XYZ file of N, CA and C in Angstrom:
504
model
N 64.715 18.302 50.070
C 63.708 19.204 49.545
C 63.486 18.937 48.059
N 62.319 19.249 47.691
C 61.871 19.089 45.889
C 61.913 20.166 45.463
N 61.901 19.862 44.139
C 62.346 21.452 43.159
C 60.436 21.802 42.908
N 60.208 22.716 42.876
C 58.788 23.340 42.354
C 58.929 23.845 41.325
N 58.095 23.304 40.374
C 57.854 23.709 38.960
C 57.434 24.688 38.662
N 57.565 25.739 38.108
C 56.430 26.662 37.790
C 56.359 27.356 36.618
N 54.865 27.948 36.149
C 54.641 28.488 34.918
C 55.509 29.159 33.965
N 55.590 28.828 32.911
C 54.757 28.004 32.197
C 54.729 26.469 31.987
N 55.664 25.926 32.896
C 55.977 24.278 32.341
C 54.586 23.268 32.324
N 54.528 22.931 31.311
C 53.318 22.339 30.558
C 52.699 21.321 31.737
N 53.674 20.289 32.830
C 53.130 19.502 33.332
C 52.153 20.245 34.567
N 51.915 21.326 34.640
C 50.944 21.631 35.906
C 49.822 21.803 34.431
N 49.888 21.632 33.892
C 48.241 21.769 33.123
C 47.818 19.899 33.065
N 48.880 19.104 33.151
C 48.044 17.642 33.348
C 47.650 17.474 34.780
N 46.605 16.638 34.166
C 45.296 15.831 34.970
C 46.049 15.230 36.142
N 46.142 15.369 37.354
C 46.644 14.034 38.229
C 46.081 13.141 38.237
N 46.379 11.917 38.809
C 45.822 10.479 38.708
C 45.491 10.133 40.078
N 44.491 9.552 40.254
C 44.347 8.793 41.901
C 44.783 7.952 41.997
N 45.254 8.150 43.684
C 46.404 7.213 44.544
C 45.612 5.953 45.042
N 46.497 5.107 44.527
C 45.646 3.847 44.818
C 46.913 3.013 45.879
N 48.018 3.501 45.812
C 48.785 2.597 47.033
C 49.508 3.319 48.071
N 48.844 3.331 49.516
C 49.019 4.403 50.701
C 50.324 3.623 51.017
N 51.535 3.812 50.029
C 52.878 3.066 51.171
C 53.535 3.916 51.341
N 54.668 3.171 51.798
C 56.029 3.840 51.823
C 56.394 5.579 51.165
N 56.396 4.685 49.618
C 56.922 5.876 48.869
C 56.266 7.106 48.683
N 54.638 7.023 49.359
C 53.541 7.703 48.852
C 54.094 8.754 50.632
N 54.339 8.019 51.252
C 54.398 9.105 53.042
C 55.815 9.330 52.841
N 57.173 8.740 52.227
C 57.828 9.777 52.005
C 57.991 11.187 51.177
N 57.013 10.746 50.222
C 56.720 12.075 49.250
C 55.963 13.037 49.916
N 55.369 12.541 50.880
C 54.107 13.867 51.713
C 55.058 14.612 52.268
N 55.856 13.427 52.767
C 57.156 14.455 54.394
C 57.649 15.640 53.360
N 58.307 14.919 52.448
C 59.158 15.703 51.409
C 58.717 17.407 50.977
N 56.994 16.383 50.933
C 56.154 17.951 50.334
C 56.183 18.926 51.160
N 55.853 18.281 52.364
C 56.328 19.392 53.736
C 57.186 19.989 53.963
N 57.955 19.430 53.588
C 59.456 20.144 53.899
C 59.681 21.345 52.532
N 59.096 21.167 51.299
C 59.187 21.576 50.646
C 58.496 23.234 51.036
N 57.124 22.597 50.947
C 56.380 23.774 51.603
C 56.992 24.583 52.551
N 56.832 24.616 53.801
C 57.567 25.098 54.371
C 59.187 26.088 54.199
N 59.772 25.723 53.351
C 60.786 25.851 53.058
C 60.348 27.301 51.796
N 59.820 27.092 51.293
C 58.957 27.857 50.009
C 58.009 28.775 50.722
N 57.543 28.656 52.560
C 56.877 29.740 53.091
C 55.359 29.534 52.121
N 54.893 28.440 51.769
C 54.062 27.876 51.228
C 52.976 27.653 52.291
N 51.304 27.786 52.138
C 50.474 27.334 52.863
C 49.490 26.164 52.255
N 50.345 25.677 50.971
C 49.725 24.751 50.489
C 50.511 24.258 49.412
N 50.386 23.337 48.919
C 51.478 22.092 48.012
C 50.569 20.874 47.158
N 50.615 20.808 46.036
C 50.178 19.596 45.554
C 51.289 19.010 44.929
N 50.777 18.072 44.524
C 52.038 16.624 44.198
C 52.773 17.338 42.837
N 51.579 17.610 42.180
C 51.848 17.977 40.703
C 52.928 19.393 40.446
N 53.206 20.238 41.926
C 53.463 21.148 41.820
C 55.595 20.418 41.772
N 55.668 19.440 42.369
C 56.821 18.829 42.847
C 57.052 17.888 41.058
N 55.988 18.043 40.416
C 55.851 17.338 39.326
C 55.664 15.394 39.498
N 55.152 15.142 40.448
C 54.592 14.316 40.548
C 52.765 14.499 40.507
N 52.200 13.597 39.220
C 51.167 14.029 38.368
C 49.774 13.037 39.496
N 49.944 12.935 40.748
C 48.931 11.929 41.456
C 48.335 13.250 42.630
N 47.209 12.507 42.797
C 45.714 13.272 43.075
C 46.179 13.249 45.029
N 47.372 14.169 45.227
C 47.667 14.507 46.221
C 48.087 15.961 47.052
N 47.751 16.675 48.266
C 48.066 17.559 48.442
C 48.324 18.245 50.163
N 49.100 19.138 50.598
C 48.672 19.480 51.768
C 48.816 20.767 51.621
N 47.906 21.412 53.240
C 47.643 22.180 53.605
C 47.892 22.743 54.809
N 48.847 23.480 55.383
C 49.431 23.867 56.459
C 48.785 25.384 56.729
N 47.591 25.923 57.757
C 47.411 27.183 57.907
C 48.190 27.564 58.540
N 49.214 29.363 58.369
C 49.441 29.741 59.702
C 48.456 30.020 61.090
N 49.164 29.919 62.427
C 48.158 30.613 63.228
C 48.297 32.104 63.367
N 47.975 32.712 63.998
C 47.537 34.122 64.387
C 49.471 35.012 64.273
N 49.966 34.401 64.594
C 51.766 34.923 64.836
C 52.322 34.399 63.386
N 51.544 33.437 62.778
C 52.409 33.121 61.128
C 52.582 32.044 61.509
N 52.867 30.995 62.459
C 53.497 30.250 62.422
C 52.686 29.213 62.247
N 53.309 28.020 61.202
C 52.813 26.681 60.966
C 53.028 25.767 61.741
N 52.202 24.764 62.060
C 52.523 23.912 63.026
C 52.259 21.870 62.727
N 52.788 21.695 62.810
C 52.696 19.993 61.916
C 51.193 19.722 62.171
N 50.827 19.606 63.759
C 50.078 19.133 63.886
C 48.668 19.670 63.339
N 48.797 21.237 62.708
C 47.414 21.749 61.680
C 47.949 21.402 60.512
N 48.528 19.968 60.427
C 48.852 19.836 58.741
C 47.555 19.051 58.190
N 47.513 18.952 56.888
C 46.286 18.806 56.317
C 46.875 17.537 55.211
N 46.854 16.483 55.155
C 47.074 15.840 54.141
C 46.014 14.949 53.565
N 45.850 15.756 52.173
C 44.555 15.117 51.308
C 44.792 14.417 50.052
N 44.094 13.468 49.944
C 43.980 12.365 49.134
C 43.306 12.541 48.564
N 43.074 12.134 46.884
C 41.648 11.463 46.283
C 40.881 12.889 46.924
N 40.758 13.915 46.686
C 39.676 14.964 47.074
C 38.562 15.091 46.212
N 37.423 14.847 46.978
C 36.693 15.074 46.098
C 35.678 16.145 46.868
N 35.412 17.151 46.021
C 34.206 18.332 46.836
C 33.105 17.920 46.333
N 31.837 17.876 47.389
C 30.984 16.726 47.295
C 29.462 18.164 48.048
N 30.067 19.454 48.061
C 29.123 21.328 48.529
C 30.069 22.106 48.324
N 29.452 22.606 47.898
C 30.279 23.961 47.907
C 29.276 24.788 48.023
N 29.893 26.117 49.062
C 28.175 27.623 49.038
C 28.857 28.940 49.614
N 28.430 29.697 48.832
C 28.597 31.230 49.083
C 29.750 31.877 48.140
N 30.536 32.542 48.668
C 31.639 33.524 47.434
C 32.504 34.976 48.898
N 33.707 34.285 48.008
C 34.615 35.292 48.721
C 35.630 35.745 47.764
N 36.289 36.591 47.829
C 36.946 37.386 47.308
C 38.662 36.897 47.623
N 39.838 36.483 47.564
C 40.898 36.210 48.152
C 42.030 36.304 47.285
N 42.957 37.253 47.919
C 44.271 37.475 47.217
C 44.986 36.154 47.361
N 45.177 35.530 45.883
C 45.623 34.399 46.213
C 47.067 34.198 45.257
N 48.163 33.639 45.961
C 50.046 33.720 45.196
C 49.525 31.982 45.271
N 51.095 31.528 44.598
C 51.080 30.496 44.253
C 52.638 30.261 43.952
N 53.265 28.835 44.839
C 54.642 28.752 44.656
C 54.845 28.331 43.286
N 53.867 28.003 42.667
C 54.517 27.546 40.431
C 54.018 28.846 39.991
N 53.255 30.293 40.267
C 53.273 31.328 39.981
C 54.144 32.275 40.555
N 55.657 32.316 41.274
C 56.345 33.141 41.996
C 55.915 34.872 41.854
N 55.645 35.295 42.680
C 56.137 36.535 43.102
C 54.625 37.038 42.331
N 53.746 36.702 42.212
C 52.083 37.046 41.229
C 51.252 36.692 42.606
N 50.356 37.983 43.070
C 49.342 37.664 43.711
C 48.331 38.850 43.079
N 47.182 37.872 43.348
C 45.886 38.635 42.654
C 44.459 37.977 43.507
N 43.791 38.957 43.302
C 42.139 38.612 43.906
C 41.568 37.295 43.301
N 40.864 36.419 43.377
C 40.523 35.313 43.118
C 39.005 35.115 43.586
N 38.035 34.997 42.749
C 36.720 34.654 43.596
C 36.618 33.033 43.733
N 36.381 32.614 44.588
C 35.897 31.192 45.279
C 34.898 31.096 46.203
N 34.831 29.890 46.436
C 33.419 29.381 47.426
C 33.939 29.776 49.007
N 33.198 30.474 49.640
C 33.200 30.222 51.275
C 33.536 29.364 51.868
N 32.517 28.123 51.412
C 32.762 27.027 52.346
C 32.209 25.769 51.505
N 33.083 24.671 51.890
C 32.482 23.628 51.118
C 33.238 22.403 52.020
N 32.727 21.299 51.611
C 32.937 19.922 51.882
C 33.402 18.932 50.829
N 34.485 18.450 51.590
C 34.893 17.116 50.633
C 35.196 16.083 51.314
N 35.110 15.458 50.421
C 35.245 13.492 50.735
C 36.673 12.956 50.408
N 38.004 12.616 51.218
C 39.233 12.528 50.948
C 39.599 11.377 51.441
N 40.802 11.192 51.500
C 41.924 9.903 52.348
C 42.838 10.692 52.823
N 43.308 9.994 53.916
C 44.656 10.245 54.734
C 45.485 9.892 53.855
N 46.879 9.656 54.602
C 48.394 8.777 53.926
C 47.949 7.102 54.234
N 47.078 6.905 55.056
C 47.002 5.280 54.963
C 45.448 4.986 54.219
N 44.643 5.802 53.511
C 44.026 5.241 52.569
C 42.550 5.626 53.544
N 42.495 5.939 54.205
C 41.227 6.018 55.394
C 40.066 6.770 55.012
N 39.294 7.084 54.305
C 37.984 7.921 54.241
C 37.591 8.895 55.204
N 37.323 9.773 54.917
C 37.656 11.079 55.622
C 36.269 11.810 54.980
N 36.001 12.976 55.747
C 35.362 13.696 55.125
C 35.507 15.247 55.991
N 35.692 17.228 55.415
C 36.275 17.673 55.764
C 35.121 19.239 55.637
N 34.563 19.773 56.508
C 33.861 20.854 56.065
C 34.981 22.050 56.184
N 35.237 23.079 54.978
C 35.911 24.143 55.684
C 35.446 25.508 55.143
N 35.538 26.469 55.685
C 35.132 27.652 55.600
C 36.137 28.658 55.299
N 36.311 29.937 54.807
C 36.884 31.040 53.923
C 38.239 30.428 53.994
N 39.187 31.053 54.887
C 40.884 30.653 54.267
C 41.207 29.320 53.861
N 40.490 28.091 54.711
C 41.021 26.768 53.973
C 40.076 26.503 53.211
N 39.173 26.955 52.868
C 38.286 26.365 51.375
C 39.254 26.854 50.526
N 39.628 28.334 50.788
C 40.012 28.771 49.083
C 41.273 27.817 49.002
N 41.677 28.076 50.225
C 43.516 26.915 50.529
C 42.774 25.318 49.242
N 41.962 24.980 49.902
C 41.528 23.951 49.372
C 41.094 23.641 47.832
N 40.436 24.788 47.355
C 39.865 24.740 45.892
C 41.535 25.105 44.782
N 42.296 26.148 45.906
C 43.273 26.312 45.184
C 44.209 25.077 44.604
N 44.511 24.364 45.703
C 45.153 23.042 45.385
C 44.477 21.975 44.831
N 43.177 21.860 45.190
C 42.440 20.975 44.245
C 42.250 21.612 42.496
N 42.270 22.868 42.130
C 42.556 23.438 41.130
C 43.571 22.249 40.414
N 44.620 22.285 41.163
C 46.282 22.141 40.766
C 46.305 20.725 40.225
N 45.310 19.669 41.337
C 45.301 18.462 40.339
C 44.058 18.184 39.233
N 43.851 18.888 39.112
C 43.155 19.359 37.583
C 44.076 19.855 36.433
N 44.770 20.854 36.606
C 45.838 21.292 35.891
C 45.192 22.488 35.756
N 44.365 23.324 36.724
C 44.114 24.783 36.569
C 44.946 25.325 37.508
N 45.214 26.524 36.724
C 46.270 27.780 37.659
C 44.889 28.982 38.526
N 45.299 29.072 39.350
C 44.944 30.348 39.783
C 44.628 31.760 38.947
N 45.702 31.707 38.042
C 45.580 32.812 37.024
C 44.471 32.851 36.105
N 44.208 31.400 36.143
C 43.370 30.790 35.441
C 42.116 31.616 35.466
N 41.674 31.939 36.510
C 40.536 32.541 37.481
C 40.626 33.853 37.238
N 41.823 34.600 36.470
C 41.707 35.613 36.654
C 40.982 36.759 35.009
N 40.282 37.915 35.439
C 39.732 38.662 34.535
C 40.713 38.973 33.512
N 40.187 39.041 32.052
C 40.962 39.109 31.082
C 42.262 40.183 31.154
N 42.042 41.283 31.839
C 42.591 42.464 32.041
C 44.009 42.118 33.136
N 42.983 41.616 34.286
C 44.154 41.244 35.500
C 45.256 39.814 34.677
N 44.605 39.187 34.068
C 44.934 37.991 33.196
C 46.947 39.132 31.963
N 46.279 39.639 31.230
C 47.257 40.491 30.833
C 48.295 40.982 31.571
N 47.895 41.880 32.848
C 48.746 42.471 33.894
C 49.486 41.117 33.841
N 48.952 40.308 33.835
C 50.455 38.766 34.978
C 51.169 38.668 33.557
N 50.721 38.403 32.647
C 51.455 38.128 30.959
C 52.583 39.396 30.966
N 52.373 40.556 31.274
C 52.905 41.520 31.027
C 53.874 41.437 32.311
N 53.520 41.150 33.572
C 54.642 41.333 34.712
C 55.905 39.997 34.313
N 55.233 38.914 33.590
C 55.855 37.815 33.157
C 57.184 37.800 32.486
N 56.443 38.452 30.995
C 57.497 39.108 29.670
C 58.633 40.189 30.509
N 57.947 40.947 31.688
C 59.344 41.707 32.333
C 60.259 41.073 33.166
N 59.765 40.309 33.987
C 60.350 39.123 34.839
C 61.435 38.373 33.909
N 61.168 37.828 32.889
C 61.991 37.235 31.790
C 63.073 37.865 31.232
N 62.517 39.342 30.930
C 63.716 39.999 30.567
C 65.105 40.347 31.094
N 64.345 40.531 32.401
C 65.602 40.747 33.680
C 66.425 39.817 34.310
């Protein structure tokens, strides 16, 4: 399993880089991420979150009972959102933000242009829970937080639940 970084450590605010070699080391780091995820009760993971700074991520929905299943795993490459349309509202946590969930506005539904683990061109329409799943982690290799998104006020509340979290 990988250690998950989380706020404030400076490297989730860098840029990831695109993956230019689908080998070995690149599909043991996915398994890894999985396992990570999972393990963290995570419905989503980017590279950068494991502190590896490359333009990688997955996405595991639960089904209807919670449970994740390999085969709805989502592994995205090189993402690029190519539509985005409409607006939803979504309480959204984050394993480098522990124990912080807050409302988040994002797109409904949008489309992107990605790679598998062997480099393959892909392309992915999704609608309310895995778009936001999606914009959230594509956020991540940007180096935006979720919090990021949030109103100056709700923005304070997390600063303030933070400074108490620390103290204790």
């Amino acid at each position: 399993m990988l250690e998950v970084i989380t706020y404030p450590n400076p490297l989730l605010r860098q840029i990831s880089k695109p993956i230019e070699n689908f080998d070995e080391s690149l599909h043991q780091l996915l398994d890894a991420m999985y396992e990570t995820m999972l393990n963290k009760n995570g419905v989503g993971i980017s590279a950068i979150q494991v502190a590896k700074p490359i333009r990688a991520l997955l996405i595991c929905l639960p089904d209807e009972e919670g449970n994740q299943h390999k085969e709805n795993l989502l592994e995205i490459i090189n993402p690029e959102i190519i539509e985005k349309n409409g607006e939803i509202l979504f309480n959204e946590g984050c394993l480098s933000v522990p124990e912080f969930y807050e409302e988040v506005k994002r797109y409904s539904s949008l489309k992107i242009h990605y790679q598998n683990r062997y480099g393959e061109n892909l392309q992915l329409e999704a609608n309310d829970y895995l778009a936001v799943a999606l914009q959230h982690e594509i956020d991540h290799l940007n180096g935006i937080l979720f919090i990021d998104k949030l109103s100056i006020i709700k923005r304070k509340k997390f600063e303030k639940e933070l400074k108490q979290k620390r103290k204790s």
